[in-house]
Tab-separated table of C-alpha atoms and ligand atoms in Angstrom:
chain	number	residue	atom	x	y	z
A	188	UNK	CA	-6.758	44.316	164.018
A	189	UNK	CA	-5.550	41.320	161.903
A	190	UNK	CA	-3.050	38.882	163.435
A	191	UNK	CA	-0.325	40.049	161.141
A	192	UNK	CA	-0.694	43.541	162.361
A	193	UNK	CA	-0.866	42.454	166.166
A	194	UNK	CA	2.554	40.864	165.712
A	195	UNK	CA	3.739	43.669	163.961
A	196	UNK	CA	2.825	45.642	166.804
A	197	UNK	CA	4.247	43.266	169.231
A	198	UNK	CA	7.702	43.170	167.370
A	199	UNK	CA	7.839	46.974	167.284
A	200	UNK	CA	7.184	47.214	171.030
A	201	UNK	CA	9.818	44.797	171.565
A	202	UNK	CA	12.365	46.433	169.656
A	203	UNK	CA	11.768	49.735	171.056
A	204	UNK	CA	12.055	48.399	174.594
A	205	UNK	CA	15.501	46.703	173.420
A	206	UNK	CA	16.945	49.974	171.876
A	207	UNK	CA	15.630	53.227	173.276
A	208	UNK	CA	17.213	52.754	176.915
A	209	UNK	CA	20.634	52.570	175.497
A	210	UNK	CA	21.366	56.146	176.811
A	211	UNK	CA	20.161	55.057	180.279
A	212	UNK	CA	21.990	52.058	180.484
A	213	UNK	CA	25.132	53.862	179.447
A	214	UNK	CA	26.037	54.941	182.959
A	215	UNK	CA	25.914	51.213	184.055
A	216	UNK	CA	28.127	48.480	183.190
A	217	UNK	CA	25.612	45.742	182.776
A	218	UNK	CA	28.067	43.108	181.230
A	219	UNK	CA	29.802	40.803	183.175
A	220	UNK	CA	33.736	41.634	184.086
A	221	UNK	CA	35.967	40.212	180.789
A	222	UNK	CA	36.247	36.505	182.150
A	223	UNK	CA	40.325	36.039	182.431
A	224	UNK	CA	40.030	31.980	183.563
A	225	UNK	CA	38.981	29.005	182.215
A	226	UNK	CA	36.125	28.684	184.848
A	227	UNK	CA	35.131	32.292	184.345
A	228	UNK	CA	34.749	31.782	180.821
A	229	UNK	CA	32.990	28.387	180.722
A	230	UNK	CA	30.392	29.743	183.311
A	231	UNK	CA	29.912	33.120	181.363
A	232	UNK	CA	29.294	31.301	178.368
A	233	UNK	CA	26.801	28.957	179.924
A	234	UNK	CA	25.071	31.928	181.570
A	235	UNK	CA	24.699	33.166	178.228
A	236	UNK	CA	23.258	30.140	176.352
A	237	UNK	CA	20.705	29.774	179.152
A	238	UNK	CA	20.004	33.379	178.725
A	239	UNK	CA	19.445	33.095	175.197
A	240	UNK	CA	17.409	29.665	175.553
A	241	UNK	CA	15.166	31.205	178.187
A	242	UNK	CA	14.591	34.389	176.415
A	243	UNK	CA	13.623	32.828	173.324
A	244	UNK	CA	11.204	30.428	175.561
A	245	UNK	CA	9.724	33.425	177.208
A	246	UNK	CA	9.345	35.424	173.960
A	247	UNK	CA	7.367	32.500	172.384
A	248	UNK	CA	5.251	31.735	175.119
A	249	UNK	CA	4.308	35.279	175.953
A	250	UNK	CA	3.690	36.212	172.125
A	251	UNK	CA	1.153	33.299	172.340
A	252	UNK	CA	-0.597	34.468	175.685
A	253	UNK	CA	-0.869	37.938	174.455
A	254	UNK	CA	-2.272	36.618	171.337
A	255	UNK	CA	-4.856	34.289	172.611
A	256	UNK	CA	-5.747	37.057	175.254
A	257	UNK	CA	-6.510	39.714	172.551
A	258	UNK	CA	-8.087	37.259	169.911
A	259	UNK	CA	-10.027	35.142	171.957
A	260	UNK	CA	-11.455	37.642	174.544
A	261	UNK	CA	-15.054	37.263	175.498
A	262	UNK	CA	-16.467	40.169	173.502
A	263	UNK	CA	-15.495	38.433	170.029
A	264	UNK	CA	-17.986	35.649	171.281
A	265	UNK	CA	-15.128	32.941	172.038
A	266	UNK	CA	-16.360	30.455	174.803
A	267	UNK	CA	-13.907	29.047	177.311
A	268	UNK	CA	-12.721	25.624	176.688
A	269	UNK	CA	-14.467	23.153	178.985
A	270	UNK	CA	-12.113	20.106	178.541
A	271	UNK	CA	-9.560	19.732	182.087
A	272	UNK	CA	-7.302	17.031	180.552
A	273	UNK	CA	-6.174	16.490	176.890
A	274	UNK	CA	-8.715	14.113	175.121
A	275	UNK	CA	-7.669	14.106	171.403
A	276	UNK	CA	-4.794	12.987	169.780
A	277	UNK	CA	-3.786	16.380	168.767
A	278	UNK	CA	-4.122	17.780	172.650
A	279	UNK	CA	-1.768	15.363	173.673
A	280	UNK	CA	0.541	15.889	171.215
A	281	UNK	CA	0.447	19.453	172.192
A	282	UNK	CA	1.192	18.790	175.883
A	283	UNK	CA	3.830	16.013	175.353
A	284	UNK	CA	5.867	17.719	172.463
A	285	UNK	CA	6.739	20.937	174.749
A	286	UNK	CA	7.627	18.477	177.886
A	287	UNK	CA	10.179	16.507	175.655
A	288	UNK	CA	11.776	19.798	174.175
A	289	UNK	CA	11.971	21.556	177.512
A	290	UNK	CA	13.211	18.460	178.931
A	291	UNK	CA	15.618	18.239	176.239
A	292	UNK	CA	17.072	21.782	176.918
A	293	UNK	CA	17.276	21.365	180.481
A	294	UNK	CA	19.155	17.973	180.677
A	295	UNK	CA	20.793	18.296	177.473
A	296	UNK	CA	21.921	21.662	175.991
A	297	UNK	CA	22.024	23.233	179.606
A	298	UNK	CA	22.720	20.150	181.783
A	299	UNK	CA	25.813	18.842	180.339
A	300	UNK	CA	27.646	22.209	180.049
A	301	UNK	CA	26.443	22.657	183.553
A	302	UNK	CA	27.613	19.371	184.542
A	303	UNK	CA	30.834	20.015	183.081
A	304	UNK	CA	31.506	23.138	184.467
A	305	UNK	CA	30.896	21.919	188.011
A	306	UNK	CA	33.219	18.905	187.265
A	307	UNK	CA	35.835	21.440	186.368
A	308	UNK	CA	35.654	23.884	188.924
A	309	UNK	CA	36.165	20.550	191.465
A	310	UNK	CA	39.490	19.599	189.812
A	311	UNK	CA	41.712	21.849	192.017
A	312	UNK	CA	44.673	19.376	192.078
A	313	UNK	CA	45.221	17.930	188.828
A	314	UNK	CA	48.124	19.796	187.347
A	315	UNK	CA	48.311	22.501	189.724
A	316	UNK	CA	51.796	24.101	189.495
A	317	UNK	CA	51.123	26.464	192.651
A	318	UNK	CA	49.315	26.581	195.816
A	319	UNK	CA	48.037	29.611	197.774
A	320	UNK	CA	46.450	29.768	201.134
A	321	UNK	CA	44.113	32.367	201.549
A	322	UNK	CA	42.651	32.955	205.072
A	323	UNK	CA	39.685	35.375	205.585
A	324	UNK	CA	39.502	37.131	209.132
A	325	UNK	CA	37.718	39.910	210.683
A	326	UNK	CA	38.426	42.224	208.386
A	327	UNK	CA	41.335	41.428	206.186
A	328	UNK	CA	42.819	38.431	204.226
A	329	UNK	CA	45.924	36.710	204.883
A	330	UNK	CA	47.682	35.091	201.845
A	331	UNK	CA	50.296	32.676	202.188
A	332	UNK	CA	52.828	31.000	199.816
A	333	UNK	CA	53.869	27.853	201.003
A	334	UNK	CA	57.361	26.745	200.363
A	335	UNK	CA	58.308	30.226	199.261
A	336	UNK	CA	57.960	31.665	203.088
A	337	UNK	CA	55.956	34.727	202.014
A	338	UNK	CA	53.178	35.595	204.173
A	339	UNK	CA	51.216	38.603	204.757
A	340	UNK	CA	48.070	40.599	205.619
A	341	UNK	CA	46.167	42.399	202.992
A	342	UNK	CA	43.822	44.929	204.255
A	343	UNK	CA	41.917	48.319	202.886
A	344	UNK	CA	43.730	51.344	202.214
A	345	UNK	CA	40.849	53.529	201.263
A	346	UNK	CA	41.022	56.764	203.351
A	347	UNK	CA	38.532	57.062	206.108
A	348	UNK	CA	37.235	60.555	205.272
A	349	UNK	CA	36.286	58.968	201.598
A	350	UNK	CA	34.378	56.042	203.432
A	351	UNK	CA	32.657	58.875	205.553
A	352	UNK	CA	31.713	60.491	202.605
A	353	UNK	CA	33.569	63.533	203.815
A	354	UNK	CA	36.062	63.673	200.798
A	355	UNK	CA	35.345	62.792	196.828
A	356	UNK	CA	35.864	58.716	196.323
A	357	UNK	CA	38.878	57.537	194.219
A	358	UNK	CA	38.216	55.340	191.085
A	359	UNK	CA	38.940	52.001	193.679
A	360	UNK	CA	36.953	53.194	196.400
A	361	UNK	CA	36.513	50.193	198.821
A	362	UNK	CA	38.682	47.917	196.365
A	363	UNK	CA	42.209	48.842	197.148
A	364	UNK	CA	44.638	46.985	199.583
A	365	UNK	CA	47.988	47.830	200.906
A	366	UNK	CA	49.288	44.570	199.458
A	367	UNK	CA	47.475	42.724	196.792
A	368	UNK	CA	47.915	38.901	196.363
A	369	UNK	CA	50.533	38.665	193.577
A	370	UNK	CA	50.407	35.744	191.097
A	371	UNK	CA	51.673	34.463	187.931
A	372	UNK	CA	49.783	34.075	184.713
A	373	UNK	CA	49.295	30.693	182.779
A	374	UNK	CA	49.910	28.817	185.723
A	375	UNK	CA	47.385	26.691	187.332
A	376	UNK	CA	46.979	27.743	190.947
A	377	UNK	CA	45.135	26.129	193.508
A	378	UNK	CA	43.685	28.087	196.151
A	379	UNK	CA	43.048	26.846	199.589
A	380	UNK	CA	40.649	28.773	201.868
A	381	UNK	CA	40.634	29.021	205.225
A	382	UNK	CA	38.802	31.185	208.124
A	383	UNK	CA	39.970	32.348	211.628
A	384	UNK	CA	36.521	33.628	212.954
A	385	UNK	CA	33.459	33.414	210.875
A	386	UNK	CA	32.436	32.841	207.176
A	387	UNK	CA	33.672	35.072	204.702
A	388	UNK	CA	33.837	34.820	200.876
A	389	UNK	CA	36.827	35.179	198.503
A	390	UNK	CA	34.925	36.587	195.427
A	391	UNK	CA	37.144	37.742	192.323
A	392	UNK	CA	34.234	38.180	189.413
A	393	UNK	CA	36.676	38.177	186.645
A	394	UNK	CA	38.248	35.020	187.931
A	395	UNK	CA	34.664	33.416	188.083
A	396	UNK	CA	35.510	32.645	191.767
A	397	UNK	CA	33.286	33.010	194.762
A	398	UNK	CA	34.229	30.391	197.471
A	399	UNK	CA	32.870	30.501	201.446
A	400	UNK	CA	35.953	30.342	203.679
A	401	UNK	CA	34.571	28.577	206.814
A	402	UNK	CA	36.028	28.288	209.783
A	403	UNK	CA	36.810	24.654	210.597
A	404	UNK	CA	36.826	23.793	206.777
A	405	UNK	CA	39.362	23.480	204.131
A	406	UNK	CA	37.881	24.316	201.151
A	407	UNK	CA	39.635	25.141	197.578
A	408	UNK	CA	39.286	26.448	193.986
A	409	UNK	CA	41.468	26.905	191.316
A	410	UNK	CA	42.966	29.755	188.834
A	411	UNK	CA	44.563	29.960	185.753
A	412	UNK	CA	44.924	33.765	184.690
A	413	UNK	CA	45.491	34.404	181.189
A	414	UNK	CA	46.080	38.049	181.196
A	415	UNK	CA	48.134	40.115	183.331
A	416	UNK	CA	46.391	42.956	185.322
A	417	UNK	CA	44.967	44.062	188.679
A	418	UNK	CA	41.461	42.360	189.353
A	419	UNK	CA	39.215	43.590	192.096
A	420	UNK	CA	36.550	41.895	194.257
A	421	UNK	CA	35.765	41.554	198.016
A	422	UNK	CA	34.558	39.762	200.884
A	423	UNK	CA	31.031	38.207	199.694
A	424	UNK	CA	29.296	36.863	202.751
A	425	UNK	CA	28.347	39.354	205.385
A	426	UNK	CA	30.850	38.825	208.133
A	427	UNK	CA	30.526	41.719	210.769
A	428	UNK	CA	30.863	45.404	210.858
A	429	UNK	CA	33.731	45.491	208.675
A	430	UNK	CA	32.120	43.215	206.199
A	431	UNK	CA	32.230	46.090	203.389
A	432	UNK	CA	35.881	46.880	204.226
A	433	UNK	CA	37.839	43.648	203.309
A	434	UNK	CA	38.596	43.780	199.447
A	435	UNK	CA	40.283	41.308	197.565
A	436	UNK	CA	42.889	42.678	195.166
A	437	UNK	CA	45.060	40.181	192.708
A	438	UNK	CA	47.730	41.572	190.591
A	439	UNK	CA	48.363	39.068	188.120
A	440	UNK	CA	52.010	39.152	186.472
A	441	UNK	CA	54.375	37.277	184.053
A	442	UNK	CA	56.419	34.842	185.133
A	443	UNK	CA	59.460	36.732	185.221
A	444	UNK	CA	57.637	39.863	187.248
A	445	UNK	CA	56.698	36.971	189.784
A	446	UNK	CA	60.075	35.545	190.334
A	447	UNK	CA	61.571	39.043	190.729
A	448	UNK	CA	58.446	39.889	193.104
A	449	UNK	CA	59.219	36.535	195.269
A	450	UNK	CA	62.966	37.534	195.401
A	451	UNK	CA	61.807	41.132	196.665
A	452	UNK	CA	59.459	40.013	199.125
A	453	UNK	CA	62.143	37.235	200.320
A	454	UNK	CA	64.709	40.215	200.911
A	455	UNK	CA	62.286	42.389	202.599
A	456	UNK	CA	61.478	39.560	204.811
A	457	UNK	CA	64.966	39.331	205.759
A	458	UNK	CA	65.438	43.017	206.224
A	459	UNK	CA	62.103	43.004	208.278
A	460	UNK	CA	63.816	40.416	210.409
A	461	UNK	CA	67.028	42.349	211.143
A	462	UNK	CA	65.190	45.375	211.798
A	463	UNK	CA	62.990	43.753	214.361
A	464	UNK	CA	65.842	42.477	215.982
A	465	UNK	CA	67.444	45.676	216.283
A	466	UNK	CA	64.138	47.649	217.386
A	467	UNK	CA	63.904	45.119	219.855
A	468	UNK	CA	67.025	45.582	221.323
A	469	UNK	CA	66.299	49.215	221.837
A	470	UNK	CA	64.758	50.906	224.733
A	471	UNK	CA	62.080	53.898	224.097
A	472	UNK	CA	60.689	56.464	226.266
A	473	UNK	CA	57.129	56.974	226.758
A	474	UNK	CA	56.225	59.564	224.176
A	475	UNK	CA	57.842	57.506	221.853
A	476	UNK	CA	55.962	54.410	222.321
A	477	UNK	CA	52.671	56.461	222.813
A	478	UNK	CA	52.921	58.162	219.545
A	479	UNK	CA	53.547	54.906	217.571
A	480	UNK	CA	50.884	53.084	219.835
A	481	UNK	CA	48.382	55.418	219.079
A	482	UNK	CA	48.897	54.739	215.052
A	483	UNK	CA	49.030	50.848	215.629
A	484	UNK	CA	45.871	51.216	217.728
A	485	UNK	CA	43.949	53.102	215.064
A	486	UNK	CA	45.271	50.617	212.242
A	487	UNK	CA	44.965	47.286	214.183
A	488	UNK	CA	42.265	47.744	217.103
A	489	UNK	CA	39.945	50.697	216.751
A	490	UNK	CA	37.409	48.950	214.133
A	491	UNK	CA	36.454	47.051	217.337
A	492	UNK	CA	37.624	48.764	220.286
A	493	UNK	CA	36.599	52.207	218.737
A	494	UNK	CA	38.605	55.345	218.421
A	495	UNK	CA	37.366	56.635	221.727
A	496	UNK	CA	38.407	53.214	223.531
A	497	UNK	CA	35.122	52.993	224.559
A	498	UNK	CA	34.342	49.711	222.943
A	499	UNK	CA	30.592	48.524	221.831
A	500	UNK	CA	28.807	47.630	224.801
A	501	UNK	CA	28.048	44.059	224.837
A	502	UNK	CA	30.488	43.405	221.614
A	503	UNK	CA	33.746	44.661	222.129
A	504	UNK	CA	34.975	45.747	225.493
A	505	UNK	CA	36.033	49.250	226.302
A	506	UNK	CA	39.871	49.951	226.610
A	507	UNK	CA	38.967	52.812	228.815
A	508	UNK	CA	39.226	51.900	232.566
A	509	UNK	CA	36.169	52.494	234.540
A	510	UNK	CA	33.840	51.601	231.994
A	511	UNK	CA	32.927	48.035	233.037
A	512	UNK	CA	32.366	45.699	230.212
A	513	UNK	CA	29.036	43.842	229.605
A	514	UNK	CA	29.708	41.289	227.255
A	515	UNK	CA	28.233	37.503	227.375
A	516	UNK	CA	29.063	35.713	230.226
A	517	UNK	CA	31.167	33.030	228.482
A	518	UNK	CA	33.332	36.194	226.997
A	519	UNK	CA	33.825	37.594	230.524
A	520	UNK	CA	34.675	33.888	231.879
A	521	UNK	CA	37.448	33.939	229.203
A	522	UNK	CA	38.851	37.098	230.220
A	523	UNK	CA	38.657	36.504	233.940
A	524	UNK	CA	40.220	32.826	233.612
A	525	UNK	CA	43.272	34.624	232.786
A	526	UNK	CA	43.074	36.751	235.523
A	527	UNK	CA	42.314	40.065	233.215
A	528	UNK	CA	39.276	41.679	234.938
A	529	UNK	CA	40.111	43.521	237.962
A	530	UNK	CA	37.207	44.101	240.559
A	531	UNK	CA	36.314	47.765	239.664
A	532	UNK	CA	36.007	46.673	235.856
A	533	UNK	CA	39.360	48.668	235.083
A	534	UNK	CA	40.098	46.145	232.737
A	535	UNK	CA	43.571	47.753	231.287
A	536	UNK	CA	45.041	48.460	234.527
A	537	UNK	CA	45.288	44.952	235.604
A	538	UNK	CA	48.862	43.369	235.211
A	539	UNK	CA	51.081	44.084	232.088
A	540	UNK	CA	52.103	40.493	231.770
A	541	UNK	CA	48.343	39.873	231.237
A	542	UNK	CA	47.754	42.517	228.736
A	543	UNK	CA	50.664	41.731	226.334
A	544	UNK	CA	49.615	38.062	226.940
A	545	UNK	CA	45.964	39.107	225.193
A	546	UNK	CA	47.242	41.239	222.612
A	547	UNK	CA	49.784	38.153	221.508
A	548	UNK	CA	47.751	35.307	221.791
A	549	UNK	CA	44.177	36.850	221.179
A	550	UNK	CA	41.345	35.437	223.234
A	551	UNK	CA	40.106	31.750	221.978
A	552	UNK	CA	36.446	31.651	221.119
A	553	UNK	CA	35.904	35.468	220.928
A	554	UNK	CA	36.699	38.004	218.181
A	555	UNK	CA	39.879	39.139	219.623
A	556	UNK	CA	42.600	38.339	217.371
A	557	UNK	CA	45.898	37.192	218.028
A	558	UNK	CA	48.387	39.529	216.874
A	559	UNK	CA	51.790	37.446	217.300
A	560	UNK	CA	51.926	37.087	213.611
A	561	UNK	CA	51.019	40.463	212.363
A	562	UNK	CA	52.141	42.970	214.736
A	563	UNK	CA	56.230	43.477	215.513
A	564	UNK	CA	57.599	43.474	219.176
A	565	UNK	CA	57.958	46.970	218.895
A	566	UNK	CA	54.355	47.627	217.805
A	567	UNK	CA	52.805	45.423	220.483
A	568	UNK	CA	54.859	47.250	223.177
A	569	UNK	CA	54.057	50.679	221.888
A	570	UNK	CA	50.288	49.542	221.405
A	571	UNK	CA	50.067	48.433	224.972
A	572	UNK	CA	51.943	51.385	226.413
A	573	UNK	CA	49.490	53.765	224.510
A	574	UNK	CA	46.360	51.943	225.685
A	575	UNK	CA	47.641	51.993	229.483
A	576	UNK	CA	47.928	55.740	229.170
A	577	UNK	CA	45.188	57.018	227.081
A	578	UNK	CA	41.631	57.043	227.425
A	579	UNK	CA	42.285	58.300	230.904
A	580	UNK	CA	44.259	55.379	231.822
A	581	UNK	CA	46.928	56.460	233.833
A	582	UNK	CA	49.109	53.399	234.694
A	583	UNK	CA	52.293	55.172	233.808
A	584	UNK	CA	53.650	51.574	232.583
A	585	UNK	CA	56.343	51.897	229.873
A	586	UNK	CA	56.618	48.534	228.018
A	587	UNK	CA	59.786	47.971	225.911
A	588	UNK	CA	59.664	45.808	222.883
A	589	UNK	CA	62.160	43.060	224.897
A	590	UNK	CA	59.267	42.338	227.310
A	591	UNK	CA	57.272	41.331	224.248
A	592	UNK	CA	60.001	39.351	222.890
A	593	UNK	CA	60.166	37.479	226.325
A	594	UNK	CA	56.498	36.928	226.597
A	595	UNK	CA	56.944	35.474	222.763
A	596	UNK	CA	59.438	33.116	223.580
A	597	UNK	CA	57.756	31.841	227.025
A	598	UNK	CA	54.641	31.057	224.941
A	599	UNK	CA	53.643	28.519	222.306
A	600	UNK	CA	52.560	30.824	219.693
A	601	UNK	CA	56.217	33.021	219.264
B	8	LIG	C1	38.045	42.245	215.868
B	8	LIG	C2	37.743	42.816	216.867
B	8	LIG	C3	38.858	43.322	217.843
B	8	LIG	C4	39.952	43.557	217.035
B	8	LIG	C5	40.364	44.057	215.600
B	8	LIG	C6	40.549	44.063	218.698
B	8	LIG	N1	39.899	43.380	219.377
B	8	LIG	FE1	40.578	43.447	221.555
B	8	LIG	N2	38.969	42.301	222.078
B	8	LIG	C7	37.864	42.055	221.340
B	8	LIG	C8	37.002	41.259	221.858
B	8	LIG	C9	35.721	40.985	221.338
B	8	LIG	C10	37.410	41.063	223.231
B	8	LIG	C11	36.774	40.635	224.222
B	8	LIG	C12	37.073	39.141	224.636
B	8	LIG	C13	36.493	38.409	225.653
B	8	LIG	O1	35.532	39.074	226.032
B	8	LIG	O2	36.848	37.596	226.193
B	8	LIG	C14	38.697	42.036	223.019
B	8	LIG	C15	39.462	41.919	224.357
B	8	LIG	C16	40.753	43.135	224.301
B	8	LIG	C17	41.465	43.100	225.840
B	8	LIG	C18	41.089	42.746	226.890
B	8	LIG	C19	39.963	43.289	227.374
B	8	LIG	C20	40.182	44.770	227.702
B	8	LIG	O3	39.076	45.695	227.139
B	8	LIG	O4	40.961	45.287	227.936
B	8	LIG	C21	42.641	43.934	225.082
B	8	LIG	C22	43.403	44.627	226.164
B	8	LIG	C23	42.133	44.056	223.826
B	8	LIG	N3	41.281	43.419	223.489
B	8	LIG	C24	43.299	44.680	223.240
B	8	LIG	C25	43.402	44.905	221.691
B	8	LIG	C26	44.692	45.384	221.026
B	8	LIG	C27	45.637	46.052	221.630
B	8	LIG	C28	43.891	45.271	219.629
B	8	LIG	C29	45.064	45.946	218.363
B	8	LIG	C30	46.152	45.418	218.311
B	8	LIG	C31	42.873	44.875	219.665
B	8	LIG	N4	42.188	44.751	220.696
B	8	LIG	C32	42.009	44.504	218.281
B	8	LIG	C33	37.868	42.355	219.867
B	8	LIG	C34	38.949	42.726	219.122
B	9	LIG	CU1	34.562	38.960	205.459
């Protein structure tokens, strides 16, 4: 085979590989999501130009290699070279020129744009028009708008039967939340990332943002979204059993719509406070509280304490009395210090005040979160009444919202 035929064959093969599986790829979106922030555009551009360069280098080097393998093979009587280092001028040039080319590509063609992008990512404050606080926790996100008095939790709404594969999955399976982060377009937004427990990662591919939220650290990124729309992502750092269930959904809207939304949220918050005050003043019977408490438990507690109330031995304590909790001594010590574990291991049959205290404050240093901010007095009263009268617990206690309100008032974390 002549050299010309050889390269023709090689190009033909390349073309075939490039064109043939078009049908196979059709099922998989293999392009990146359309970038909608300056950082996403810049990083995608860098990715593409790098890819073009390394593909070109790869193809040229591979072609030379294949050519050498085929035409300089032993059966054609070719003898291997005996030198181990360049000696002639030509040999020096052939080593040095690729070195210069690669250094240029690496430090100039790729290096300068990469350096520019890294600097641009770090420039979170200059010209920022808005600040958002994002707090990761097991297993949801909290969004706060400092100065606007808006503050809420965003958790997954994909139905459990779809997660369990017992129902057909909807198009936004595992990427849907009850309360998306609403942001205006064409504004430089500084995003501050915090964590309440373990390391999470706030990831929205279309924004080119994937930043870890690390307990004890304040980290930041910035966005300037140029197209209204709903952008979906998820937690990208393995953060426990619920890791797959903490999506990120951002609703980017026009300035007008954003102002409207802020008004709505603030009005809703006021209505909620008024309603909360009214609900706290009421007295409920046991059946009402247990029915409501069951819902609160399913939505907020069962991921850890399990729908059966039996917990996960060694990790999450049982809510059902008579099932001793076999956690690490340090965790047990926390509970004991607050007088919570009774002699027989009948945890939720202890004093009501401790039970309220634990749900309100959480247990520092353990995954048990504080629900003071996320649940109303009514919901806390309901879930505690439910816990004390379910799973085989029969304390008969009925807890009223006013008791929870009193406990809030007495604590430092109202
Ligand atoms: C992220 C996981 C998690 C969630 C969600 C959670 N807990 Fe806990 N909870 C724990 C852990 C872990 C402990 C044990 C802490 C320790 O050992 O000190 C605990 C302890 C408790 C205790 C004391 C021990 C016991 O078993 O009685 C109560 C009561 C309790 N949780 C109630 C609740 C309620 C009510 C909710 C929902 C409103 C809830 N928890 C949600 C993880 C969680
Ligand atoms: Cu997470």
